[in-house]
Short mmCIF file of C-alpha atoms in Angstrom, two decimals:
data_model
loop_
_atom_site.label_atom_id
_atom_site.label_comp_id
_atom_site.label_asym_id
_atom_site.label_seq_id
_atom_site.Cartn_x
_atom_site.Cartn_y
_atom_site.Cartn_z
CA MET A 13 -0.04 -0.05 0.02
CA THR A 14 1.40 3.37 -1.08
CA ALA A 15 2.15 6.24 1.61
CA GLU A 16 -0.83 8.09 0.11
CA ASP A 17 -3.33 5.26 0.42
CA GLN A 18 -2.10 4.90 4.06
CA ALA A 19 -2.76 8.39 4.79
CA VAL A 20 -6.12 8.19 3.31
CA LEU A 21 -6.86 5.09 5.38
CA ALA A 22 -5.63 6.63 8.61
CA GLU A 23 -7.43 10.11 8.17
CA ARG A 24 -10.81 8.93 6.67
CA PRO A 25 -13.84 9.34 9.11
CA PRO A 26 -15.88 6.38 9.95
CA VAL A 27 -18.20 5.09 7.43
CA ARG A 28 -21.77 6.20 8.15
CA ASP A 29 -24.06 4.59 5.88
CA PRO A 30 -27.79 5.91 6.14
CA GLY A 31 -29.15 4.07 3.11
CA SER A 32 -29.59 0.74 4.98
CA ARG A 33 -33.12 1.76 6.16
CA TRP A 34 -34.11 2.95 2.70
CA ALA A 35 -32.75 -0.38 1.19
CA ILE A 36 -34.91 -2.36 3.60
CA ALA A 37 -38.06 -0.24 2.83
CA VAL A 38 -37.63 -0.84 -1.05
CA ILE A 39 -37.12 -4.59 -0.54
CA VAL A 40 -40.02 -4.83 1.73
CA GLY A 41 -41.97 -2.98 -0.76
CA LEU A 42 -41.26 -5.10 -3.66
CA HIS A 43 -42.15 -8.16 -1.62
CA LEU A 44 -45.36 -6.58 -0.51
CA LEU A 45 -46.43 -5.52 -4.03
CA GLY A 46 -45.34 -8.89 -5.76
CA TRP A 47 -46.66 -11.31 -3.12
CA GLY A 48 -49.70 -9.04 -2.36
CA LEU A 49 -50.83 -9.12 -5.89
CA LEU A 50 -50.18 -12.89 -6.27
CA LEU A 51 -51.84 -13.91 -3.11
CA ALA A 52 -54.56 -11.34 -2.65
CA VAL A 53 -55.69 -10.84 -6.28
CA VAL A 54 -54.24 -13.35 -8.84
CA VAL A 55 -54.85 -16.66 -6.77
CA PRO A 56 -58.27 -15.79 -5.46
CA SER A 57 -59.52 -14.90 -8.96
CA GLY A 58 -58.61 -18.20 -10.32
CA ILE A 59 -56.18 -16.92 -13.09
CA THR A 60 -53.80 -19.55 -14.46
CA TYR A 61 -50.72 -18.21 -16.35
CA ASP A 62 -50.73 -21.43 -18.51
CA SER A 63 -53.79 -23.76 -18.75
CA ALA A 64 -51.36 -26.78 -19.30
CA GLY A 65 -49.02 -25.91 -16.59
CA PRO A 66 -49.09 -25.40 -12.81
CA ALA A 67 -51.34 -23.12 -10.65
CA ALA A 68 -50.79 -19.34 -10.42
CA LEU A 69 -49.11 -19.83 -6.81
CA ALA A 70 -46.50 -22.23 -8.14
CA VAL A 71 -45.61 -20.02 -11.15
CA GLY A 72 -45.22 -17.18 -8.74
CA LEU A 73 -42.80 -19.17 -6.45
CA GLY A 74 -40.95 -20.17 -9.58
CA ALA A 75 -40.38 -16.69 -10.60
CA TYR A 76 -39.36 -15.73 -6.86
CA ALA A 77 -36.93 -18.67 -6.94
CA LEU A 78 -35.36 -17.60 -10.30
CA GLY A 79 -34.72 -14.17 -8.75
CA LEU A 80 -33.03 -15.73 -5.84
CA ARG A 81 -30.77 -17.96 -7.91
CA HIS A 82 -29.85 -15.16 -10.40
CA ALA A 83 -28.51 -13.16 -7.54
CA PHE A 84 -25.75 -15.91 -7.22
CA ASP A 85 -24.45 -15.22 -10.61
CA ALA A 86 -20.80 -14.86 -10.23
CA ASP A 87 -20.60 -11.61 -12.34
CA HIS A 88 -23.25 -10.06 -9.92
CA ILE A 89 -21.15 -11.03 -6.89
CA ALA A 90 -17.89 -9.79 -8.18
CA ALA A 91 -19.27 -6.51 -9.37
CA ILE A 92 -21.07 -5.83 -6.05
CA ASP A 93 -18.21 -7.10 -3.89
CA ASN A 94 -15.42 -5.12 -5.77
CA THR A 95 -17.48 -1.87 -5.78
CA THR A 96 -18.43 -2.23 -2.10
CA ARG A 97 -14.71 -2.67 -1.15
CA ARG A 98 -13.79 0.46 -3.15
CA PHE A 99 -16.53 2.55 -1.57
CA VAL A 100 -15.49 1.33 1.96
CA ASP A 101 -11.79 2.03 1.03
CA ARG A 102 -12.83 5.65 0.07
CA GLY A 103 -15.21 6.22 3.26
CA ARG A 104 -18.29 6.27 1.14
CA PRO A 105 -21.56 4.66 1.87
CA ALA A 106 -21.79 1.25 0.48
CA SER A 107 -24.70 -0.69 1.93
CA THR A 108 -26.83 -0.08 -1.14
CA VAL A 109 -24.51 -1.06 -3.89
CA GLY A 110 -26.25 -4.45 -4.24
CA LEU A 111 -29.70 -2.88 -4.27
CA TRP A 112 -28.94 -0.37 -7.01
CA PHE A 113 -27.28 -3.01 -9.11
CA SER A 114 -30.24 -5.43 -8.74
CA LEU A 115 -32.70 -2.70 -9.42
CA GLY A 116 -30.94 -1.80 -12.62
CA HIS A 117 -30.68 -5.38 -13.75
CA SER A 118 -34.30 -6.09 -12.75
CA SER A 119 -35.46 -3.02 -15.01
CA VAL A 120 -34.29 -4.92 -18.15
CA VAL A 121 -36.23 -8.03 -17.23
CA PHE A 122 -39.40 -6.13 -16.33
CA GLY A 123 -38.99 -4.13 -19.58
CA LEU A 124 -38.86 -7.16 -21.65
CA CYS A 125 -41.73 -8.71 -19.95
CA LEU A 126 -43.85 -5.37 -20.55
CA ALA A 127 -42.99 -5.79 -24.16
CA LEU A 128 -44.45 -9.28 -24.19
CA VAL A 129 -47.58 -7.88 -22.63
CA VAL A 130 -48.35 -5.27 -25.29
CA GLY A 131 -47.93 -7.75 -27.82
CA LEU A 132 -44.44 -8.02 -28.96
CA GLY A 133 -44.38 -11.78 -29.25
CA ALA A 134 -41.50 -11.94 -31.54
CA LEU A 135 -39.33 -10.45 -28.90
CA GLY A 136 -40.39 -13.29 -26.73
CA ARG A 137 -39.33 -15.74 -29.29
CA ALA A 138 -35.91 -14.16 -30.11
CA VAL A 139 -35.21 -14.22 -26.22
CA THR A 140 -36.01 -17.93 -26.00
CA ASP A 141 -34.38 -18.98 -29.18
CA ASP A 142 -30.74 -19.41 -28.86
CA ASP A 143 -30.15 -19.16 -32.76
CA SER A 144 -31.90 -15.96 -32.94
CA THR A 145 -30.17 -12.68 -34.12
CA LEU A 146 -30.94 -10.91 -30.68
CA HIS A 147 -29.09 -13.77 -28.93
CA GLU A 148 -26.20 -13.42 -31.15
CA VAL A 149 -25.86 -9.90 -30.39
CA THR A 150 -26.42 -10.04 -26.84
CA GLY A 151 -24.31 -13.14 -26.42
CA VAL A 152 -21.39 -10.85 -27.23
CA TRP A 153 -22.72 -7.71 -25.33
CA GLY A 154 -23.17 -9.28 -21.94
CA PRO A 155 -19.82 -10.99 -21.62
CA VAL A 156 -17.86 -8.01 -22.89
CA VAL A 157 -19.73 -5.39 -20.83
CA SER A 158 -19.59 -7.18 -17.63
CA SER A 159 -16.04 -8.42 -18.16
CA LEU A 160 -14.62 -4.90 -18.90
CA PHE A 161 -16.42 -3.71 -15.73
CA LEU A 162 -14.79 -6.48 -13.67
CA LEU A 163 -11.39 -5.82 -15.15
CA VAL A 164 -11.42 -2.25 -14.33
CA ILE A 165 -12.89 -2.40 -11.04
CA ALA A 166 -10.20 -5.15 -10.12
CA ALA A 167 -7.41 -2.85 -11.45
CA VAL A 168 -8.85 0.03 -9.24
CA ASN A 169 -8.74 -2.44 -6.13
CA VAL A 170 -5.28 -3.58 -7.19
CA ARG A 171 -4.18 0.14 -7.40
CA SER A 172 -5.33 0.64 -3.87
CA LEU A 173 -2.77 -2.01 -2.72
CA GLY A 174 0.14 -0.06 -4.14
CA MET A 175 0.91 -2.32 -6.84
CA SER A 176 0.56 0.34 -9.43
CA ASP A 177 3.45 2.53 -8.24
CA GLY A 178 5.30 4.04 -11.19
CA ALA A 179 2.42 3.00 -13.77
CA SER A 180 0.41 6.06 -13.05
CA GLY A 181 1.49 7.55 -16.41
CA GLY A 182 0.52 4.42 -18.41
CA LEU A 183 -2.40 4.03 -20.68
CA VAL A 184 -4.67 2.14 -18.26
CA TRP A 185 -4.78 4.55 -15.30
CA PRO A 186 -6.52 7.35 -17.03
CA VAL A 187 -9.30 5.04 -17.77
CA VAL A 188 -9.43 3.82 -14.05
CA ARG A 189 -9.51 7.23 -12.92
CA ARG A 190 -12.25 8.24 -15.24
CA PHE A 191 -14.06 5.15 -14.02
CA GLU A 192 -13.76 6.23 -10.44
CA ARG A 193 -15.25 9.58 -11.15
CA VAL A 194 -18.28 8.17 -13.05
CA VAL A 195 -18.95 5.21 -10.46
CA ASP A 196 -18.63 7.24 -7.53
CA ARG A 197 -21.75 6.52 -5.39
CA PRO A 198 -24.11 3.63 -4.95
CA THR A 199 -26.74 4.99 -7.14
CA ARG A 200 -24.52 4.67 -10.20
CA MET A 201 -24.65 0.97 -9.92
CA PHE A 202 -28.23 1.28 -11.38
CA ALA A 203 -26.62 1.95 -14.86
CA VAL A 204 -24.17 -0.87 -14.15
CA GLY A 205 -26.95 -3.29 -13.50
CA PHE A 206 -28.82 -2.06 -16.39
CA ALA A 207 -25.80 -2.79 -18.91
CA PHE A 208 -25.30 -6.11 -17.43
CA GLY A 209 -28.94 -6.97 -17.84
CA PHE A 210 -28.83 -6.76 -21.60
CA GLY A 211 -26.82 -9.87 -21.80
CA PHE A 212 -29.80 -12.03 -20.82
CA ASP A 213 -28.14 -15.34 -21.49
CA THR A 214 -28.70 -16.98 -18.36
CA ALA A 215 -31.22 -19.83 -17.68
CA THR A 216 -32.90 -17.83 -14.88
CA GLU A 217 -33.81 -14.73 -16.91
CA ILE A 218 -34.76 -16.95 -20.04
CA GLY A 219 -36.96 -19.10 -17.75
CA LEU A 220 -38.71 -16.05 -16.41
CA LEU A 221 -39.31 -14.54 -19.73
CA ALA A 222 -40.57 -17.95 -20.93
CA LEU A 223 -43.06 -17.86 -17.98
CA ALA A 224 -44.14 -14.45 -18.80
CA GLY A 225 -44.30 -15.06 -22.66
CA SER A 226 -46.47 -18.26 -22.14
CA ALA A 227 -48.86 -16.14 -20.00
CA SER A 228 -49.15 -13.07 -22.37
CA LEU A 229 -50.28 -15.55 -25.12
CA GLY A 230 -53.25 -16.62 -22.97
CA ALA A 231 -56.29 -14.59 -21.61
CA VAL A 232 -54.20 -13.34 -18.57
CA PRO A 233 -54.39 -9.54 -17.44
CA TRP A 234 -51.44 -7.49 -17.88
CA TRP A 235 -51.03 -6.75 -14.24
CA ALA A 236 -50.94 -10.69 -13.59
CA VAL A 237 -48.20 -11.09 -15.96
CA LEU A 238 -46.06 -8.35 -14.66
CA THR A 239 -46.56 -9.78 -11.05
CA LEU A 240 -43.81 -12.20 -12.23
CA PRO A 241 -40.96 -9.85 -13.01
CA VAL A 242 -41.83 -7.97 -9.79
CA LEU A 243 -41.41 -11.18 -7.85
CA PHE A 244 -38.15 -11.96 -9.66
CA ALA A 245 -36.90 -8.53 -8.84
CA ALA A 246 -37.91 -8.94 -4.85
CA GLY A 247 -35.86 -12.18 -4.87
CA MET A 248 -32.67 -10.94 -6.56
CA SER A 249 -32.70 -7.39 -4.84
CA LEU A 250 -32.98 -9.35 -1.49
CA LEU A 251 -29.97 -11.49 -1.92
CA ASP A 252 -27.88 -8.72 -3.84
CA THR A 253 -28.48 -6.29 -1.15
CA VAL A 254 -27.67 -8.71 1.61
CA GLN A 255 -24.51 -9.81 -0.09
CA GLY A 256 -23.36 -6.27 -0.59
CA ALA A 257 -24.24 -5.47 3.21
CA VAL A 258 -22.49 -8.44 4.44
CA MET A 259 -19.26 -7.75 2.44
CA ARG A 260 -19.43 -4.11 3.65
CA ARG A 261 -19.49 -5.28 7.04
CA ALA A 262 -16.51 -7.46 6.44
CA TYR A 263 -14.56 -4.63 4.93
CA VAL A 264 -15.37 -2.07 7.57
CA TRP A 265 -14.41 -4.55 10.45
CA SER A 266 -10.89 -3.98 11.67
CA PRO A 267 -9.14 -7.14 13.46
CA GLY A 268 -7.76 -6.06 16.74
CA GLY A 269 -8.04 -2.23 16.12
CA GLN A 270 -4.23 -2.23 15.29
CA ARG A 271 -2.98 -0.55 12.05
CA PRO A 272 -0.39 -3.23 10.83
CA ARG A 273 -3.04 -5.80 11.18
CA LEU A 274 -5.73 -3.65 9.84
CA ILE A 275 -3.58 -2.99 6.55
CA SER A 276 -2.67 -6.70 6.32
CA TYR A 277 -6.36 -7.64 6.61
CA ARG A 278 -7.50 -5.07 4.09
CA SER A 279 -4.62 -6.11 1.58
CA LEU A 280 -5.80 -9.73 1.95
CA MET A 281 -9.45 -9.11 1.35
CA THR A 282 -8.63 -6.64 -1.65
CA GLY A 283 -6.30 -9.08 -3.24
CA ILE A 284 -9.00 -11.77 -3.05
CA SER A 285 -11.81 -9.48 -4.27
CA ALA A 286 -9.66 -8.33 -7.29
CA ALA A 287 -8.52 -11.76 -8.17
CA VAL A 288 -12.21 -12.94 -8.14
CA ALA A 289 -13.17 -10.07 -10.39
CA ALA A 290 -10.43 -10.71 -12.86
CA PHE A 291 -11.05 -14.54 -12.86
CA ILE A 292 -14.96 -14.21 -13.46
CA ALA A 293 -13.91 -11.96 -16.51
CA VAL A 294 -11.53 -14.48 -17.87
CA VAL A 295 -14.27 -17.10 -17.70
CA GLN A 296 -16.74 -14.97 -19.45
CA LEU A 297 -14.49 -13.95 -22.14
CA SER A 298 -13.31 -17.56 -22.50
CA GLY A 299 -16.98 -18.75 -23.03
CA LEU A 300 -17.37 -15.86 -25.58
CA ALA A 301 -14.29 -17.09 -27.46
CA TYR A 302 -15.50 -20.71 -27.36
CA GLU A 303 -19.22 -19.93 -28.25
CA GLN A 304 -18.82 -17.16 -30.89
CA TRP A 305 -15.47 -18.02 -32.48
CA GLY A 306 -14.98 -21.76 -31.81
CA TRP A 307 -11.65 -21.56 -29.85
CA THR A 308 -11.11 -24.80 -27.99
CA GLY A 309 -8.61 -25.89 -25.28
CA PRO A 310 -8.69 -23.99 -22.06
CA PHE A 311 -11.29 -21.68 -23.42
CA ALA A 312 -13.75 -24.54 -23.76
CA TRP A 313 -12.99 -25.58 -20.30
CA LEU A 314 -13.17 -22.11 -18.72
CA GLY A 315 -16.15 -21.00 -20.63
CA GLY A 316 -18.08 -23.98 -19.64
CA ALA A 317 -18.22 -23.10 -15.95
CA ASP A 318 -21.46 -22.51 -14.25
CA LEU A 319 -21.41 -18.85 -13.23
CA GLU A 320 -24.32 -19.16 -10.72
CA THR A 321 -22.64 -22.17 -8.89
CA LEU A 322 -19.33 -20.40 -9.12
CA GLY A 323 -20.85 -17.26 -7.47
CA ILE A 324 -22.09 -19.35 -4.54
CA TRP A 325 -18.57 -20.64 -3.92
CA LEU A 326 -16.99 -17.35 -4.31
CA THR A 327 -19.16 -15.81 -1.94
CA GLY A 328 -18.34 -18.75 0.68
CA VAL A 329 -14.78 -18.12 0.11
CA LEU A 330 -14.96 -14.43 0.88
CA LEU A 331 -16.92 -14.80 4.04
CA ALA A 332 -14.79 -17.88 5.16
CA VAL A 333 -11.66 -15.69 5.01
CA TRP A 334 -13.43 -13.00 6.96
CA ALA A 335 -14.59 -15.52 9.54
CA ALA A 336 -11.21 -16.97 9.95
CA VAL A 337 -9.50 -13.73 10.44
CA PHE A 338 -12.20 -12.89 13.03
CA VAL A 339 -11.76 -16.07 15.04
CA VAL A 340 -8.00 -15.96 14.96
CA THR A 341 -7.96 -12.25 16.33
CA ARG A 342 -10.33 -12.95 18.89
CA ARG A 343 -8.39 -15.76 20.28
CA ARG A 344 -5.36 -13.63 20.41
CA ALA A 345 -7.19 -11.16 22.25
CA THR A 346 -8.23 -13.41 25.04
CA THR A 347 -4.73 -14.89 25.26
#
């Protein structure tokens, strides 16, 4: 860590984050809206989303579960984790990073469902058809946008470790500094989540759009169809916000309250965070190279990784490191 970064770390005020209550209110509101419509209006009215499929309650539960599952996408976790770490390091509020990201991402899904409701059935078919032109375009857009974001945010975090000494005049760091000015508060993560959302190439998003598309073809009221993306947003915003808030707590926490230990702990967590972001970017770009251009070898192996399962493991690793440091320092404090 550079002398300048150490000075910032020593002088910054305690992180006060008033956004937590607001985040809770938004998440509760989404749950009340989605589940309220489903349980109080859709189910009692006897509406079925698909005459050949499960009951309305089961479809709603499925939409909510898809949102919960989608929150564990590895690119979600890496983006939220690295941005949260950077905001904490700068002494900025960070508890709503995950919420703003998920709201931006959910707005894309909601917009697509709305398009299906107003009769753009061709859009629904394009989304669910792996061979459509839309999939060819978004199949490149999604991995490129999310990978570039992850690589830049990883570079920002590496720079905070002091590994960039003497490199400030290179071509990379002006881009990094511009990025820091653009994404300088949690609300800016809405645009990041929105950009990530246009890569809708995961099974969870396609599954929800398939549910909405099937419902829109039948005699189902528009508001009943739109209940599904609201439930999806409620599930995803819940876990994305929790993930960001937990990692904020991990980064704010100071082991033993001693400066050398604090810097060592922050360096460890920062290094892991940056490495995770870079690795996810490599996995996504490898998948792009394999699927779009037919590159084989390590690209096929890396590109075939399940980002949702990988995201769960990555979250576990970050929390395990925090827990291990916490236990060790508590034991040392009592001896």
